[in-house]
mmCIF file of C-alpha atoms in Angstrom:
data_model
loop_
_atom_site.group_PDB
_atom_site.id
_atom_site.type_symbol
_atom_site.label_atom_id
_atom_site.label_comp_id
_atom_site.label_asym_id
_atom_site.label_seq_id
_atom_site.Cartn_x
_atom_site.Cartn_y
_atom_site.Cartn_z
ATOM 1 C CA UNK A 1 188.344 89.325 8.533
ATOM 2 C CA UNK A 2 184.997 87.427 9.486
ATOM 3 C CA UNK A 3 185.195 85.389 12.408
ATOM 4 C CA UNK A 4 183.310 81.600 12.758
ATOM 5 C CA UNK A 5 182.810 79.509 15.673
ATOM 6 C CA UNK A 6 182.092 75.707 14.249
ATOM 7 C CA UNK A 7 181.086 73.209 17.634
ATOM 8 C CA UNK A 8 181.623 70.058 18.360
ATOM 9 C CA UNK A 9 184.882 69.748 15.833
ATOM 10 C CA UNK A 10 185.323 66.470 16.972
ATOM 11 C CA UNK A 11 182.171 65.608 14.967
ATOM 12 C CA UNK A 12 182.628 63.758 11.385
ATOM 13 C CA UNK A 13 181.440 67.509 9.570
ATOM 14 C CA UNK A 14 183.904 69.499 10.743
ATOM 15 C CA UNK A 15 186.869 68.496 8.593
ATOM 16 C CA UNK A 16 185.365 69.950 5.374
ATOM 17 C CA UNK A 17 183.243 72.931 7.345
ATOM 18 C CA UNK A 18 186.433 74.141 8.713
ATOM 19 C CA UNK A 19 188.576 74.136 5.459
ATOM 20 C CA UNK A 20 185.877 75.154 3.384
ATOM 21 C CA UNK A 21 185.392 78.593 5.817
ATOM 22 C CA UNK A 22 189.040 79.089 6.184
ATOM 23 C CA UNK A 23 189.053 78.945 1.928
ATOM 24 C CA UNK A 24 186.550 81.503 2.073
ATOM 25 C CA UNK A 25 189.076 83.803 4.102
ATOM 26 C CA UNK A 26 187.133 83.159 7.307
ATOM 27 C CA UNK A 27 189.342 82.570 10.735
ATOM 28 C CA UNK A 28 187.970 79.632 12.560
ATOM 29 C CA UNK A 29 187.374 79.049 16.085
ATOM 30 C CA UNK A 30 186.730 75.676 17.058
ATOM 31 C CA UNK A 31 184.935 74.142 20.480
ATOM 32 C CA UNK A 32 184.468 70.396 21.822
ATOM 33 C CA UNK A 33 183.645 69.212 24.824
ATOM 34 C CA UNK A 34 187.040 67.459 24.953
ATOM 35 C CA UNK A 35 190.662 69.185 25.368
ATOM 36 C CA UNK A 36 192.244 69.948 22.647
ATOM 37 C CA UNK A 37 195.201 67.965 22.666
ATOM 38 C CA UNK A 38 192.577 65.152 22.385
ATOM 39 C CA UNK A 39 190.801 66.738 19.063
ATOM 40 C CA UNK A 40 192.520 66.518 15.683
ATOM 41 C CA UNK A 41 190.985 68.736 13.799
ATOM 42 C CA UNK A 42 192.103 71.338 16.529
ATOM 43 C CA UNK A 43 195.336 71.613 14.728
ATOM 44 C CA UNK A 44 193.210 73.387 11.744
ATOM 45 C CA UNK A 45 191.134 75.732 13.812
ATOM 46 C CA UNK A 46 192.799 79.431 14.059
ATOM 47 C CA UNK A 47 191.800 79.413 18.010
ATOM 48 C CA UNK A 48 190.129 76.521 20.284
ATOM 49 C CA UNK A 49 187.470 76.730 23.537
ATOM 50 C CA UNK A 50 187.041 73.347 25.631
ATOM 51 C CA UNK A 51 182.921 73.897 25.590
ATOM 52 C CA UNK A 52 180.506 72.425 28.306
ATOM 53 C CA UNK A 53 178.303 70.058 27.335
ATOM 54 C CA UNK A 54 174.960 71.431 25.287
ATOM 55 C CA UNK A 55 172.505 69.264 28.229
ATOM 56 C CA UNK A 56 173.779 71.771 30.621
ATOM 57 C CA UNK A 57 171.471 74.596 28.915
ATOM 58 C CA UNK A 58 172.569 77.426 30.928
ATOM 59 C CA UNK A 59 176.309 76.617 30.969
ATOM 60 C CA UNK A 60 176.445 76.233 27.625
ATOM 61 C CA UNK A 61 174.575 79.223 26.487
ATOM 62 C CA UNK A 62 176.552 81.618 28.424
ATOM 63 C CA UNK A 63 180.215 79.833 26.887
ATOM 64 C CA UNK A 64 178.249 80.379 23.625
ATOM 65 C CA UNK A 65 177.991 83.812 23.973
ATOM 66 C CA UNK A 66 181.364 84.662 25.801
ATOM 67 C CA UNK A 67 182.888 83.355 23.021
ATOM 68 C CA UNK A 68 181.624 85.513 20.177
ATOM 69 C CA UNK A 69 181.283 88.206 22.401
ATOM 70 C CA UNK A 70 185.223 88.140 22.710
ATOM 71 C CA UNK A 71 186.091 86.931 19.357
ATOM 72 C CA UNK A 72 183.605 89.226 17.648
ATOM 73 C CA UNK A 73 181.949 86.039 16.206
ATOM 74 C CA UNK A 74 179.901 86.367 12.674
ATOM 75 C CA UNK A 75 178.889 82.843 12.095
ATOM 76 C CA UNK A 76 177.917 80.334 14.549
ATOM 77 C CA UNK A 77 177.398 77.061 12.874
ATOM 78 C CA UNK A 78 176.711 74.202 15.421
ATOM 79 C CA UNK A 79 177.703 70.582 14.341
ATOM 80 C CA UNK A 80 175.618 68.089 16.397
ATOM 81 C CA UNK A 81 171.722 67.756 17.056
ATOM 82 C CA UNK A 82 171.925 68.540 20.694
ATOM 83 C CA UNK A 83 173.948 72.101 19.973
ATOM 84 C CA UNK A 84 170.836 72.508 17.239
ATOM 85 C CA UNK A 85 168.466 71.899 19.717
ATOM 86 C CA UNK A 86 169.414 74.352 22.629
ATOM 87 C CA UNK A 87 170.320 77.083 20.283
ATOM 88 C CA UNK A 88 167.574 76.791 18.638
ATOM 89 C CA UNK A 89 165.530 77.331 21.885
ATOM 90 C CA UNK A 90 167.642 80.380 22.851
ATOM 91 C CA UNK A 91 167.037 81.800 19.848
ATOM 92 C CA UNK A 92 165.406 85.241 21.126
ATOM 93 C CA UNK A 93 168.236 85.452 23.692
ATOM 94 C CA UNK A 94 171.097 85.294 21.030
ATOM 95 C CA UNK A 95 169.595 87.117 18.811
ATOM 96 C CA UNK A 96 169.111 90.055 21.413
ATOM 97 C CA UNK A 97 172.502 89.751 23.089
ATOM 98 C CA UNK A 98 174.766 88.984 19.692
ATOM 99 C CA UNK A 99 173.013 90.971 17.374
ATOM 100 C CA UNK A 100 176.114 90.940 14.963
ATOM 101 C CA UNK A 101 176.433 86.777 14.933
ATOM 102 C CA UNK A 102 174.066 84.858 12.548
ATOM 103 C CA UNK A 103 172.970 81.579 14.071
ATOM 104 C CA UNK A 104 173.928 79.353 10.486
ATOM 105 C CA UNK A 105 170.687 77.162 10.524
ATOM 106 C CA UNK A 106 166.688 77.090 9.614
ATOM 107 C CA UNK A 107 164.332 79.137 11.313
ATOM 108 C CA UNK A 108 162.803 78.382 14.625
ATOM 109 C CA UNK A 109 160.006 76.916 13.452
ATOM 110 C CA UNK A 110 161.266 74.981 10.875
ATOM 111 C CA UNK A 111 163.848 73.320 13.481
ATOM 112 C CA UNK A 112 161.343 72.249 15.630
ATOM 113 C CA UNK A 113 159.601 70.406 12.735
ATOM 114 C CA UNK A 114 162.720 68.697 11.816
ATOM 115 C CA UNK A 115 163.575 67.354 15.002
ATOM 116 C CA UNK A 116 160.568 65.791 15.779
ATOM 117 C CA UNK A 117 159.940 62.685 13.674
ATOM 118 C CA UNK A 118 156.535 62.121 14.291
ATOM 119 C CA UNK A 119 155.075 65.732 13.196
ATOM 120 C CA UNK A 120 157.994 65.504 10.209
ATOM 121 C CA UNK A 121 156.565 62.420 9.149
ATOM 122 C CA UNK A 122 152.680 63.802 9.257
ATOM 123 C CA UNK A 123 154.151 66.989 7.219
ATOM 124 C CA UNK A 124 155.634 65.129 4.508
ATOM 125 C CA UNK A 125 152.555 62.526 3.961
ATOM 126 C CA UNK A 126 149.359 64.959 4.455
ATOM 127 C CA UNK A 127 151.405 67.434 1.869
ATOM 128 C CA UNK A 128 151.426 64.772 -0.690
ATOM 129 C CA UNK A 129 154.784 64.985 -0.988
ATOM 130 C CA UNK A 130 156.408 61.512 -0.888
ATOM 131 C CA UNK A 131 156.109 57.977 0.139
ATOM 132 C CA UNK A 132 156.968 58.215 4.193
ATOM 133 C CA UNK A 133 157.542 55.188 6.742
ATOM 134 C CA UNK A 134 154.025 54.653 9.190
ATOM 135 C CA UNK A 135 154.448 55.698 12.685
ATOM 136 C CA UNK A 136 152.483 54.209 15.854
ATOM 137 C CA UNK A 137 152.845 56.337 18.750
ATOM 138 C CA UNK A 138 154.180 53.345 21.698
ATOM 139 C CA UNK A 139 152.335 54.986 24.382
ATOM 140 C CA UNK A 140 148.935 54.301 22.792
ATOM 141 C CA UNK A 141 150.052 50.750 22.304
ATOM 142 C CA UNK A 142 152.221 49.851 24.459
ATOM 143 C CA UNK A 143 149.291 47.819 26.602
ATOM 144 C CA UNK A 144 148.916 45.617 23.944
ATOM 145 C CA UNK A 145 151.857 45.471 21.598
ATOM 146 C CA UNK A 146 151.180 42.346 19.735
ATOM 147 C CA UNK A 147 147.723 43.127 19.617
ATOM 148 C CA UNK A 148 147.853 47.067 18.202
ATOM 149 C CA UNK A 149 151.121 46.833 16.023
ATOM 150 C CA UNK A 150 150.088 45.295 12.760
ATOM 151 C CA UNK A 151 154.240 44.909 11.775
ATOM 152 C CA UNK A 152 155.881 41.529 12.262
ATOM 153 C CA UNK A 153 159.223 43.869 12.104
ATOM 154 C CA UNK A 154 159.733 46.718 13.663
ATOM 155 C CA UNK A 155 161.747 49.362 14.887
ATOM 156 C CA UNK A 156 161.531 51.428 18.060
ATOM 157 C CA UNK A 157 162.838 54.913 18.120
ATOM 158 C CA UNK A 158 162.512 58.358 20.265
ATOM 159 C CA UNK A 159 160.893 61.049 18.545
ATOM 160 C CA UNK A 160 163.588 63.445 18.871
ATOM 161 C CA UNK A 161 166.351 60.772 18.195
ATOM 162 C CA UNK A 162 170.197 61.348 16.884
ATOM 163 C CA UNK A 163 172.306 59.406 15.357
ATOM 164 C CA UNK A 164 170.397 56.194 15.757
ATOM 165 C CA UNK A 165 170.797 56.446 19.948
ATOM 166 C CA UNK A 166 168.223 54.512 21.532
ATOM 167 C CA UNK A 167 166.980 53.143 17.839
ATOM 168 C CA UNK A 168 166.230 49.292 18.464
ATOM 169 C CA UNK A 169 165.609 46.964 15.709
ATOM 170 C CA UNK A 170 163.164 44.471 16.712
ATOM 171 C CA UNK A 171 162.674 41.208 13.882
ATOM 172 C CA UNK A 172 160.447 39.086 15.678
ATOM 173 C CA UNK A 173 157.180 40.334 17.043
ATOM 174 C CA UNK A 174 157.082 38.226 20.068
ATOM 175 C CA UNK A 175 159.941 39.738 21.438
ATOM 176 C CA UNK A 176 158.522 43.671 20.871
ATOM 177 C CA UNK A 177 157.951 43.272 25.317
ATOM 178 C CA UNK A 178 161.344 42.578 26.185
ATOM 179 C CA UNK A 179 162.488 45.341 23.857
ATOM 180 C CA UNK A 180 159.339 47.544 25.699
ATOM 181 C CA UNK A 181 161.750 46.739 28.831
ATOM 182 C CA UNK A 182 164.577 48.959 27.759
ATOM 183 C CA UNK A 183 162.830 52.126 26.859
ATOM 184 C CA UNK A 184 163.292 55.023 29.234
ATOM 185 C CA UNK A 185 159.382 55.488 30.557
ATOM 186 C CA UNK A 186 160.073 59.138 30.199
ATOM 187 C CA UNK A 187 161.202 59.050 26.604
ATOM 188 C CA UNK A 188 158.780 59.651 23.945
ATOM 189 C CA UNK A 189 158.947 56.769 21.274
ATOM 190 C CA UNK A 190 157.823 55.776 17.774
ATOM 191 C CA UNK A 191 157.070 52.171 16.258
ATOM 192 C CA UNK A 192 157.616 51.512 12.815
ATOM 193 C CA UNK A 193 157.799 49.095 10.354
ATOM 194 C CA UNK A 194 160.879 47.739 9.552
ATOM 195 C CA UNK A 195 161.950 48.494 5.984
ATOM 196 C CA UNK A 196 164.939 46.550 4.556
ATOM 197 C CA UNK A 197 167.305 48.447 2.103
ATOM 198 C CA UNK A 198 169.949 50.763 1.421
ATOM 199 C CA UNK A 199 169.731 54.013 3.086
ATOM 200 C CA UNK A 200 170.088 57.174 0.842
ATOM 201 C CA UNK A 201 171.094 60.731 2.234
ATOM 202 C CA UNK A 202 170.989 64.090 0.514
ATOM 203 C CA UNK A 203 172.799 66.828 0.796
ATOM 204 C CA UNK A 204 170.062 69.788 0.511
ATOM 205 C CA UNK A 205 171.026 73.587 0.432
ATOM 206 C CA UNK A 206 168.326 76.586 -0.348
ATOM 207 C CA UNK A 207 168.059 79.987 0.173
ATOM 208 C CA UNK A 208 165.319 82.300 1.015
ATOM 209 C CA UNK A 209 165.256 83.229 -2.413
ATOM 210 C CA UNK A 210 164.735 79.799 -3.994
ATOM 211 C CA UNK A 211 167.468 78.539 -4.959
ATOM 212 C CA UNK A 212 168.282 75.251 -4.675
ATOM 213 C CA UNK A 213 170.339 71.880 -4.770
ATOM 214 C CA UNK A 214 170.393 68.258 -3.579
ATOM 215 C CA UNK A 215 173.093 65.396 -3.792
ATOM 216 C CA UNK A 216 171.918 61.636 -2.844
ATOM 217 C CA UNK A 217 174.061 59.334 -2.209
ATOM 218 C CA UNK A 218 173.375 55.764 -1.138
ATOM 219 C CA UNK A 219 174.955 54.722 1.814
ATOM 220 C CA UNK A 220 176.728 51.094 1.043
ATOM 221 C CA UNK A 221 178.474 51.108 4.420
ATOM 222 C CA UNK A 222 177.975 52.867 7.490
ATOM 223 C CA UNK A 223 178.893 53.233 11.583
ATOM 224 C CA UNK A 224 176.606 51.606 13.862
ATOM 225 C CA UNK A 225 175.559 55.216 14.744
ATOM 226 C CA UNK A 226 174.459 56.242 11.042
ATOM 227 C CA UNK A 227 177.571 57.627 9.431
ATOM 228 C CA UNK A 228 178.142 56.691 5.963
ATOM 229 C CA UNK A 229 181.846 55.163 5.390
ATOM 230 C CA UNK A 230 181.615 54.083 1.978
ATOM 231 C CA UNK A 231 178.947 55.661 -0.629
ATOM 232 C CA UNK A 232 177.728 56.165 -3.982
ATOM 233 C CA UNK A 233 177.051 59.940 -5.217
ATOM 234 C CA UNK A 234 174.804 59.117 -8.012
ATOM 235 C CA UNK A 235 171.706 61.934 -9.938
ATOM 236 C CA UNK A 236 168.237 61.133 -9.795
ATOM 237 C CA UNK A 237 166.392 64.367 -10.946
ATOM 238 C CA UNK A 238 162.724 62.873 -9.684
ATOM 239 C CA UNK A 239 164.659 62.066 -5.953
ATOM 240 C CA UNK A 240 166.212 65.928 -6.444
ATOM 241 C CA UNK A 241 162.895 67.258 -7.280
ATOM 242 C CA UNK A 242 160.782 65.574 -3.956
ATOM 243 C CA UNK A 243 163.710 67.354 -1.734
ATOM 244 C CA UNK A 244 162.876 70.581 -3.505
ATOM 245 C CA UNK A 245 159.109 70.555 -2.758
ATOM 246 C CA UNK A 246 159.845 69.073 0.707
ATOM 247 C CA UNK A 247 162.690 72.555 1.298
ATOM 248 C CA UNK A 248 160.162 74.732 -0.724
ATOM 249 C CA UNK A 249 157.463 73.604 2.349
ATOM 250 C CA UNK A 250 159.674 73.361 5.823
ATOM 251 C CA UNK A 251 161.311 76.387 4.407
ATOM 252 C CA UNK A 252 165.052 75.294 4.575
ATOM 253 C CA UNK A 253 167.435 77.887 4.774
ATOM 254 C CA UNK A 254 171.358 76.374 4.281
ATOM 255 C CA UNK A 255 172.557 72.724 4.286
ATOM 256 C CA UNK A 256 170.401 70.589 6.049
ATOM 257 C CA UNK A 257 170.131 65.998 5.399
ATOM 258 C CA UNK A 258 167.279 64.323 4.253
ATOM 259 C CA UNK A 259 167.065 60.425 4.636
ATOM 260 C CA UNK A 260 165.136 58.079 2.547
ATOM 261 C CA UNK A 261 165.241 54.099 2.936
ATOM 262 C CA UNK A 262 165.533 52.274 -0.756
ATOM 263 C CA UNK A 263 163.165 48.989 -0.280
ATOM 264 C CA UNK A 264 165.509 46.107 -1.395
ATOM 265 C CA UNK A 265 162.331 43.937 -2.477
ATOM 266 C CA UNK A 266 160.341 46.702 -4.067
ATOM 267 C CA UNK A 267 162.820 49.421 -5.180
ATOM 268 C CA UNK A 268 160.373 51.555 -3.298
ATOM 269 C CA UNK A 269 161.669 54.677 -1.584
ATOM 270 C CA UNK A 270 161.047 56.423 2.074
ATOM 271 C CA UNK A 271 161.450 59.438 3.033
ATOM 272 C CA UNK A 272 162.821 58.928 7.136
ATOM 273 C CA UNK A 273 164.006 62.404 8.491
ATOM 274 C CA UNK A 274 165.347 65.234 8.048
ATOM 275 C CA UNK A 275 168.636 66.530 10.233
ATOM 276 C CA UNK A 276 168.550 70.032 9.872
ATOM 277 C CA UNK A 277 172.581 70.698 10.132
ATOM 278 C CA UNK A 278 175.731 69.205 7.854
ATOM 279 C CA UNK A 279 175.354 65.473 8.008
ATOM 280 C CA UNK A 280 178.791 63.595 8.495
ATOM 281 C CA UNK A 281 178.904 62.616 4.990
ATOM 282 C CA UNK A 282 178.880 66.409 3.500
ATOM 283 C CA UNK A 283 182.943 66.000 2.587
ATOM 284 C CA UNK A 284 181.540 63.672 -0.140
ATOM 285 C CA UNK A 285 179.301 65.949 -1.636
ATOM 286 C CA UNK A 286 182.351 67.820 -1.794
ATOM 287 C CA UNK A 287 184.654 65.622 -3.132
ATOM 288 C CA UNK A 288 181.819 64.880 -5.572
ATOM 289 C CA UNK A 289 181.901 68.342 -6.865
ATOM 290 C CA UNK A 290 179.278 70.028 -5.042
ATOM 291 C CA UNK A 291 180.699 72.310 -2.355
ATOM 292 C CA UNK A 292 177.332 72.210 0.295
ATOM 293 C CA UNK A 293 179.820 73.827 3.048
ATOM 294 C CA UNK A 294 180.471 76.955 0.734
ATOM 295 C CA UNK A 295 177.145 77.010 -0.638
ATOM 296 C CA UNK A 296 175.686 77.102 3.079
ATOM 297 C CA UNK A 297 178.231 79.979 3.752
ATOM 298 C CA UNK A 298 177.047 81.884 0.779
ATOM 299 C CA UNK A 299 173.479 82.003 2.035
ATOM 300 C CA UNK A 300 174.475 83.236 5.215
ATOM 301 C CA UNK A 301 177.212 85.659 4.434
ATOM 302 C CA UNK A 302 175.642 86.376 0.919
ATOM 303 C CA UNK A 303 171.823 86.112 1.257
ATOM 304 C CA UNK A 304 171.929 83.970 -1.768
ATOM 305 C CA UNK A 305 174.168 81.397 -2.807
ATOM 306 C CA UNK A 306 174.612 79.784 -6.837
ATOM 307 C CA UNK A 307 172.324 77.472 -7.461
ATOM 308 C CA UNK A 308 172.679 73.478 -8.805
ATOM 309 C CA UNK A 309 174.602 70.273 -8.131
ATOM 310 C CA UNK A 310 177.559 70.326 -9.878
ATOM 311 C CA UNK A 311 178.167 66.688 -8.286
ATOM 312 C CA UNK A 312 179.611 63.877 -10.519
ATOM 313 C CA UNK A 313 178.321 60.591 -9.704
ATOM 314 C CA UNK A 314 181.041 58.766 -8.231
ATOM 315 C CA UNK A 315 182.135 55.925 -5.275
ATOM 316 C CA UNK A 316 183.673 57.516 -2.616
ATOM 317 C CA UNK A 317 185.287 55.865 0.363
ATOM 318 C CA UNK A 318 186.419 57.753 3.696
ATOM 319 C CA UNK A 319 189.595 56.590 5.797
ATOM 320 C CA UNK A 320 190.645 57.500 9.229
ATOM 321 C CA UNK A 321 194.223 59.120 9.942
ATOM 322 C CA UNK A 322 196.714 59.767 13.050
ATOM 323 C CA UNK A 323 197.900 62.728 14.080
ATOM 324 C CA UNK A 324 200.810 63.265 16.595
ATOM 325 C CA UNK A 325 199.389 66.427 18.642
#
């Protein structure tokens, strides 16, 4: 029997990710950075590892590879941006000391790109592809920030931000200095207009072979920190097709999220970011009829995985439930 370790399980993913591998005959090993009696989904995992926190590179690394070393690990499919980004950058090392456990995300390269928004943004617009949100750099104006940002509204985010931490929403230009105040000097941030509307996600899984599909969604309620709570699976083959060309050109390989913004006055659409792992919302695509989890499996287990959105447009809303551990 194959062997997965999914991380942080106490993330909003891991719900479907864990009983979609366990329908696929996979045994599941779980890991969080809190005990288990404090995780839920714990109770559907087939073992559990209390895991060090990703910032401590080293640590974290070496728990990484004790545990697939000892559970003769096959898939290692990280849950959370900051697992993403210090696997990614070990990639060599893992790949030279677990030769036998496929790292379940993009290539290297195409990581890197996703998880900075600035060169994403630059990507998408000098390929053509899409409409895309303006970016200032706030070092370069940052000396005279009414002066240099031509946006009465704006928002202020780091470059390498997750799940909207350190995002500030500024509405009145005046103010831009006292939110100026609050950023970390060391942090690298963006400034952007801010564009009023409903945010859409999509689901987006390809292989290296081509094939392809993508399920938007628009996000009618959501967490402060960007999780959708109540949404609308809907089919828009234009939207479908722009997330094709934009996986054709990072070169996606699995499930990855793209975000748009949907202009409220214009109708216009944005493309924001791309997180390049299962966003929290991927149970709806798979209560919507499009299983992303399996299809991600397939490309990693299978080299190619079936192709389409099988998704029926539908409202979907998510509840939380107790569990006595």
């Amino acid at each position: 029997m194959k062997k997965a370790l999914v991380t942080a399980i106490g993330s909003f993913a891991s719900d479907i990710v864990i009983k979609t591998l366990k329908e696929e005959g996979i045994y599941v090993i779980g890991c969080d950075i809190y005990p288990k009696e404090w995780v839920a989904q714990s109770l559907e995992t087939d073992g559990f590892y209390q895991a060090p926190y990703a910032a401590d590179k080293e640590t974290y690394i070496a728990f990484i590879k004790k545990v697939c070393r000892e559970n003769g690990v096959s898939f290692l499919l990280p849950l959370t941006d900051a697992e993403v980004d210090v696997l990614n950058g070990s990639r060599e090392e893992l790949e030279r000391e677990l030769p036998d456990t496929a790292l379940c995300l993009s290539g290297k390269e195409t990581i890197a790109l996703c998880r900075n928004k600035e060169r994403l943004e630059k990507f998408v617009r000098e390929n053509g592809i899409c409409r895309t949100i303006p970016s200032l750099v706030f070092a370069d104006v940052k000396d005279d920030l009414e002066g240099k940002i031509p946006w009465e509204k704006t928002v202020l985010k780091p470059v390498d931000g997750r799940s909207s931490s350190g995002l500030f929403r500024v509405y009145e230009k005046e103010k831009l200095p006292v939110y100026a105040g609050l950023i970390d000097e060391n942090a690298r941030y963006l400034v952007q207009p801010l564009i009023e509307g409903t945010v859409i996600t999509v689901d987006v899984v390809r292989d290296e072979k081509g094939n392809f599909a993508a399920v938007p969604r628009k996000e009618h309620l959501r967490t402060l920190n960007g999780a959708g709570t109540s949404v609308e699976v809907f089919r828009d083959e234009s939207l479908e097709e722009i997330c094709r060309e934009i996986a054709d050109r990072l070169d996606i390989k699995g499930c990855v999220n793209f975000e748009f913004i949907e202009e409220t006055s214009t109708g216009k659409r944005y493309f924001m970011e791309c997180n390049p792992r299962f966003a929290g919302g991927a149970a709806f695509s798979c209560a919507a009829g499009c299983n992303v989890v399996k299809k991600h499996i397939q490309v990693f287990r299978d080299g190619e995985m079936e192709a389409g959105n099988e998704a029926v447009p539908c409202y979907i809303a998510r509840k939380y439930q107790e569990y006595r551990m």
